[in-house]
Amino acid sequence: MASSSRRVLLVALLALCSLYGTQAAPSPSPSPAAAASPSPSPSPRPASSPSPSPAPAASPFPSPALAASPPPSPPVPAQLSYAATYATFYSGVTGMPQVATCKHIIDALGLQPTLSNPSLALTIFVPSDAAFASLAAKLKVSPTSMSANSALMRQVMYYHFATGSNGAKAVYHSTALKDGMKLDTMYISTLTKKPYQLTVAVNGTATQIRAVGTTAAVTTPNVKCGAGVAHGIDNVLVPLPLSLIPKF
């Protein structure tokens, strides 16, 4: 009896195993997918700048330079500083210190009217009293008696009046006196009919005026005399060697 019961139970178990063994296990239910977040709307992008064109290959020859703008006008030079200012050359030799002998000779030669013209555009070199005294000592005369030889002294004085070429106006301030410059004078050669000349020599800030027979240093530059200019000098400019000056 007991064995029959066990047999029945065994058959029942086999039947159950056969039943469950052939049936596929149910697939697990998929988890509900999470709701997908809505894709963010793309932000509007600013229009991109066009890509720059590649630089052209450098030419083996330089490009022609652009036309340069015209250079600026040169600066106006600073106003010249005058040692003194007079209305005319005659008032200049009257007012300048230590040139009384020069004024005396000008008066003796009758040059006052000419030198009283305010429009006279010349450059005059004015020897000092000491310069005339030195020349008088070499000539063995007194400074005031030199005017007795009016023809000679007129030539000497005209040799101190510098003009432009062919008697043109010429006002040479100290800055215009350049080394080696030749200056025509009012002393005209009776042989060639050409003016005797003076030569300028400049060494640094020192300026000399060289004549045929003497050399003078400019000691008082730039004395304005009307339309012209005078320069004080320390020697009398002589247009011929002193040995050739006739006796007074």
CSV table of C-alpha atoms in Angstrom, one decimal:
chain,number,residue,atom,x,y,z
A,1,MET,CA,0.0,0.0,0.0
A,2,ALA,CA,2.7,2.4,0.9
A,3,SER,CA,4.7,1.6,-2.2
A,4,SER,CA,1.6,2.3,-4.4
A,5,SER,CA,1.2,5.6,-2.7
A,6,ARG,CA,4.8,6.5,-3.4
A,7,ARG,CA,4.5,5.5,-7.0
A,8,VAL,CA,1.4,7.6,-7.5
A,9,LEU,CA,3.2,10.6,-5.9
A,10,LEU,CA,6.2,10.1,-8.1
A,11,VAL,CA,4.1,10.0,-11.2
A,12,ALA,CA,2.4,13.2,-10.1
A,13,LEU,CA,5.7,14.9,-9.5
A,14,LEU,CA,7.0,13.8,-12.9
A,15,ALA,CA,3.8,15.1,-14.5
A,16,LEU,CA,4.3,18.5,-12.8
A,17,CYS,CA,7.9,18.7,-13.8
A,18,SER,CA,7.0,17.9,-17.3
A,19,LEU,CA,4.4,20.6,-17.3
A,20,TYR,CA,6.6,23.3,-15.9
A,21,GLY,CA,9.7,22.3,-17.8
A,22,THR,CA,8.2,22.7,-21.2
A,23,GLN,CA,6.6,26.1,-20.5
A,24,ALA,CA,8.8,29.1,-21.2
A,25,ALA,CA,9.3,31.4,-18.4
A,26,PRO,CA,7.4,34.6,-18.9
A,27,SER,CA,9.7,37.4,-20.0
A,28,PRO,CA,9.9,40.1,-17.3
A,29,SER,CA,7.8,43.0,-18.1
A,30,PRO,CA,10.0,45.9,-19.2
A,31,SER,CA,10.2,48.7,-16.9
A,32,PRO,CA,8.3,51.6,-18.2
A,33,ALA,CA,10.8,53.9,-20.0
A,34,ALA,CA,11.3,57.3,-18.4
A,35,ALA,CA,9.6,60.0,-20.3
A,36,ALA,CA,12.3,61.5,-22.5
A,37,SER,CA,13.1,65.1,-21.7
A,38,PRO,CA,12.1,67.3,-24.6
A,39,SER,CA,15.2,68.2,-26.6
A,40,PRO,CA,16.1,71.9,-25.9
A,41,SER,CA,15.4,74.1,-28.9
A,42,PRO,CA,18.7,75.1,-30.4
A,43,SER,CA,19.6,78.6,-29.5
A,44,PRO,CA,19.8,80.9,-32.6
A,45,ARG,CA,23.5,81.3,-33.5
A,46,PRO,CA,24.7,84.7,-34.8
A,47,ALA,CA,25.5,84.7,-38.4
A,48,SER,CA,29.1,83.7,-38.6
A,49,SER,CA,31.5,86.2,-40.2
A,50,PRO,CA,32.8,85.0,-43.5
A,51,SER,CA,36.2,83.4,-43.2
A,52,PRO,CA,38.9,85.8,-44.2
A,53,SER,CA,40.4,85.2,-47.5
A,54,PRO,CA,43.9,83.8,-47.2
A,55,ALA,CA,46.6,86.5,-47.6
A,56,PRO,CA,48.1,86.6,-51.0
A,57,ALA,CA,51.5,85.3,-51.4
A,58,ALA,CA,54.1,88.1,-51.0
A,59,SER,CA,55.4,89.5,-54.2
A,60,PRO,CA,59.1,89.2,-54.7
A,61,PHE,CA,59.1,92.9,-55.6
A,62,PRO,CA,58.0,95.5,-53.1
A,63,SER,CA,54.7,97.2,-53.8
A,64,PRO,CA,55.1,100.8,-54.9
A,65,ALA,CA,54.8,103.1,-51.9
A,66,LEU,CA,51.8,105.3,-51.6
A,67,ALA,CA,52.4,108.9,-52.6
A,68,ALA,CA,53.6,110.7,-49.5
A,69,SER,CA,51.7,113.7,-48.4
A,70,PRO,CA,53.7,116.9,-49.1
A,71,PRO,CA,56.2,117.7,-46.3
A,72,PRO,CA,55.2,120.4,-43.9
A,73,SER,CA,56.4,123.9,-44.5
A,74,PRO,CA,59.7,124.5,-42.8
A,75,PRO,CA,59.3,126.1,-39.4
A,76,VAL,CA,59.7,129.9,-39.4
A,77,PRO,CA,63.1,130.7,-37.8
A,78,ALA,CA,63.0,132.5,-34.6
A,79,GLN,CA,63.2,136.3,-34.9
A,80,LEU,CA,66.7,137.5,-35.1
A,81,SER,CA,67.9,139.2,-32.0
A,82,TYR,CA,69.4,142.7,-32.8
A,83,ALA,CA,72.2,144.2,-30.7
A,84,ALA,CA,70.5,147.6,-31.2
A,85,THR,CA,67.9,149.2,-33.6
A,86,TYR,CA,68.2,152.5,-35.3
A,87,ALA,CA,66.1,154.2,-38.0
A,88,THR,CA,69.0,154.8,-40.4
A,89,PHE,CA,72.7,154.0,-40.9
A,90,TYR,CA,73.6,157.5,-40.0
A,91,SER,CA,71.6,157.4,-36.7
A,92,GLY,CA,73.3,154.0,-36.1
A,93,VAL,CA,76.9,155.4,-36.4
A,94,THR,CA,75.7,158.3,-34.2
A,95,GLY,CA,74.3,156.1,-31.5
A,96,MET,CA,76.7,153.1,-31.6
A,97,PRO,CA,79.4,153.4,-28.9
A,98,GLN,CA,83.0,153.9,-29.7
A,99,VAL,CA,82.5,154.7,-33.5
A,100,ALA,CA,82.9,158.5,-33.3
A,101,THR,CA,85.9,158.5,-35.8
A,102,CYS,CA,83.8,156.6,-38.4
A,103,LYS,CA,81.0,159.2,-38.0
A,104,HIS,CA,83.5,162.0,-38.3
A,105,ILE,CA,84.8,160.6,-41.6
A,106,ILE,CA,81.3,160.0,-42.9
A,107,ASP,CA,80.5,163.7,-42.2
A,108,ALA,CA,83.7,164.9,-43.8
A,109,LEU,CA,83.0,162.9,-46.9
A,110,GLY,CA,79.4,164.2,-47.2
A,111,LEU,CA,77.8,160.8,-46.9
A,112,GLN,CA,75.2,161.8,-44.3
A,113,PRO,CA,72.3,162.3,-46.8
A,114,THR,CA,72.9,158.9,-48.3
A,115,LEU,CA,73.2,157.1,-45.0
A,116,SER,CA,70.1,158.9,-43.7
A,117,ASN,CA,67.8,157.0,-46.1
A,118,PRO,CA,65.8,154.5,-44.0
A,119,SER,CA,65.2,152.4,-47.1
A,120,LEU,CA,68.9,151.8,-47.8
A,121,ALA,CA,69.2,148.0,-47.9
A,122,LEU,CA,73.0,147.4,-47.4
A,123,THR,CA,75.3,145.7,-45.0
A,124,ILE,CA,77.9,148.1,-43.5
A,125,PHE,CA,80.9,147.1,-41.5
A,126,VAL,CA,81.6,149.8,-38.9
A,127,PRO,CA,85.2,150.0,-37.6
A,128,SER,CA,85.7,151.0,-34.0
A,129,ASP,CA,87.6,154.1,-32.8
A,130,ALA,CA,90.4,151.8,-31.7
A,131,ALA,CA,90.5,150.3,-35.2
A,132,PHE,CA,90.9,153.8,-36.8
A,133,ALA,CA,93.5,154.7,-34.2
A,134,SER,CA,95.6,151.6,-35.1
A,135,LEU,CA,95.4,152.4,-38.8
A,136,ALA,CA,96.4,156.0,-38.2
A,137,ALA,CA,99.4,154.9,-36.2
A,138,LYS,CA,100.6,152.8,-39.1
A,139,LEU,CA,100.1,155.6,-41.5
A,140,LYS,CA,101.7,158.0,-39.0
A,141,VAL,CA,98.8,160.4,-39.0
A,142,SER,CA,96.1,161.3,-36.4
A,143,PRO,CA,92.7,159.6,-36.7
A,144,THR,CA,90.8,162.7,-37.4
A,145,SER,CA,93.3,163.9,-40.1
A,146,MET,CA,92.8,160.8,-42.2
A,147,SER,CA,89.7,162.4,-43.8
A,148,ALA,CA,92.1,165.0,-45.4
A,149,ASN,CA,92.7,162.5,-48.2
A,150,SER,CA,89.0,162.4,-49.1
A,151,ALA,CA,89.6,160.3,-52.3
A,152,LEU,CA,91.4,157.6,-50.5
A,153,MET,CA,89.1,157.6,-47.4
A,154,ARG,CA,86.0,157.5,-49.7
A,155,GLN,CA,87.4,154.3,-51.3
A,156,VAL,CA,88.1,152.9,-47.8
A,157,MET,CA,84.6,153.7,-46.6
A,158,TYR,CA,82.9,152.3,-49.7
A,159,TYR,CA,85.0,149.1,-49.1
A,160,HIS,CA,82.9,148.7,-45.9
A,161,PHE,CA,79.6,148.9,-47.7
A,162,ALA,CA,78.6,145.4,-48.9
A,163,THR,CA,76.0,145.0,-51.7
A,164,GLY,CA,74.6,142.2,-53.7
A,165,SER,CA,75.7,141.3,-57.2
A,166,ASN,CA,75.7,144.3,-59.6
A,167,GLY,CA,74.7,146.6,-56.7
A,168,ALA,CA,71.6,144.7,-55.7
A,169,LYS,CA,70.2,145.0,-52.2
A,170,ALA,CA,72.0,142.8,-49.8
A,171,VAL,CA,71.3,142.6,-46.1
A,172,TYR,CA,73.7,140.0,-44.5
A,173,HIS,CA,72.8,139.3,-40.9
A,174,SER,CA,75.3,137.3,-39.0
A,175,THR,CA,73.5,134.0,-39.7
A,176,ALA,CA,73.8,134.7,-43.5
A,177,LEU,CA,77.6,135.2,-43.4
A,178,LYS,CA,79.0,131.8,-44.4
A,179,ASP,CA,82.6,130.7,-44.6
A,180,GLY,CA,84.2,131.5,-47.9
A,181,MET,CA,81.4,133.8,-49.0
A,182,LYS,CA,82.4,136.6,-51.3
A,183,LEU,CA,80.8,140.0,-50.8
A,184,ASP,CA,80.7,142.7,-53.5
A,185,THR,CA,81.3,146.2,-52.2
A,186,MET,CA,80.6,149.7,-53.3
A,187,TYR,CA,84.3,150.3,-54.0
A,188,ILE,CA,84.6,149.9,-57.8
A,189,SER,CA,87.9,149.3,-59.5
A,190,THR,CA,88.8,152.0,-61.9
A,191,LEU,CA,90.5,149.5,-64.1
A,192,THR,CA,88.1,146.5,-64.3
A,193,LYS,CA,85.0,148.5,-63.4
A,194,LYS,CA,84.1,145.7,-61.1
A,195,PRO,CA,83.5,145.9,-57.4
A,196,TYR,CA,86.2,144.9,-55.0
A,197,GLN,CA,85.2,142.0,-52.8
A,198,LEU,CA,85.4,141.0,-49.2
A,199,THR,CA,85.8,137.4,-48.1
A,200,VAL,CA,84.0,135.9,-45.1
A,201,ALA,CA,85.8,133.5,-42.8
A,202,VAL,CA,83.8,131.6,-40.1
A,203,ASN,CA,85.4,129.5,-37.4
A,204,GLY,CA,82.8,128.2,-35.0
A,205,THR,CA,81.1,131.3,-33.6
A,206,ALA,CA,83.9,133.7,-34.7
A,207,THR,CA,83.4,135.6,-37.9
A,208,GLN,CA,86.1,137.5,-39.8
A,209,ILE,CA,85.9,139.8,-42.8
A,210,ARG,CA,89.1,139.6,-44.9
A,211,ALA,CA,90.2,142.4,-47.2
A,212,VAL,CA,93.2,142.8,-49.5
A,213,GLY,CA,95.3,144.5,-46.9
A,214,THR,CA,93.7,143.7,-43.5
A,215,THR,CA,91.4,141.3,-41.7
A,216,ALA,CA,88.7,142.3,-39.2
A,217,ALA,CA,86.7,140.4,-36.6
A,218,VAL,CA,83.0,141.0,-36.2
A,219,THR,CA,82.7,142.2,-32.6
A,220,THR,CA,79.1,143.7,-32.6
A,221,PRO,CA,76.9,141.8,-35.0
A,222,ASN,CA,73.4,142.7,-36.1
A,223,VAL,CA,72.8,146.3,-35.5
A,224,LYS,CA,69.5,147.1,-37.3
A,225,CYS,CA,69.7,150.3,-39.3
A,226,GLY,CA,66.5,151.0,-41.1
A,227,ALA,CA,66.2,148.4,-43.9
A,228,GLY,CA,69.8,147.4,-43.6
A,229,VAL,CA,72.2,146.0,-41.0
A,230,ALA,CA,75.5,147.1,-39.5
A,231,HIS,CA,78.2,145.0,-37.9
A,232,GLY,CA,80.9,146.5,-35.6
A,233,ILE,CA,84.4,145.3,-36.5
A,234,ASP,CA,87.8,145.7,-34.8
A,235,ASN,CA,89.9,146.7,-37.8
A,236,VAL,CA,89.6,149.0,-40.8
A,237,LEU,CA,89.2,147.1,-44.0
A,238,VAL,CA,91.8,148.4,-46.5
A,239,PRO,CA,91.4,147.6,-50.2
A,240,LEU,CA,95.2,147.5,-50.9
A,241,PRO,CA,98.3,146.7,-49.0
A,242,LEU,CA,99.2,149.3,-46.4
A,243,SER,CA,102.6,149.8,-48.1
A,244,LEU,CA,100.8,151.1,-51.2
A,245,ILE,CA,98.7,153.7,-49.4
A,246,PRO,CA,99.9,157.2,-50.4
A,247,LYS,CA,101.1,159.5,-47.8
A,248,PHE,CA,98.6,161.9,-46.3
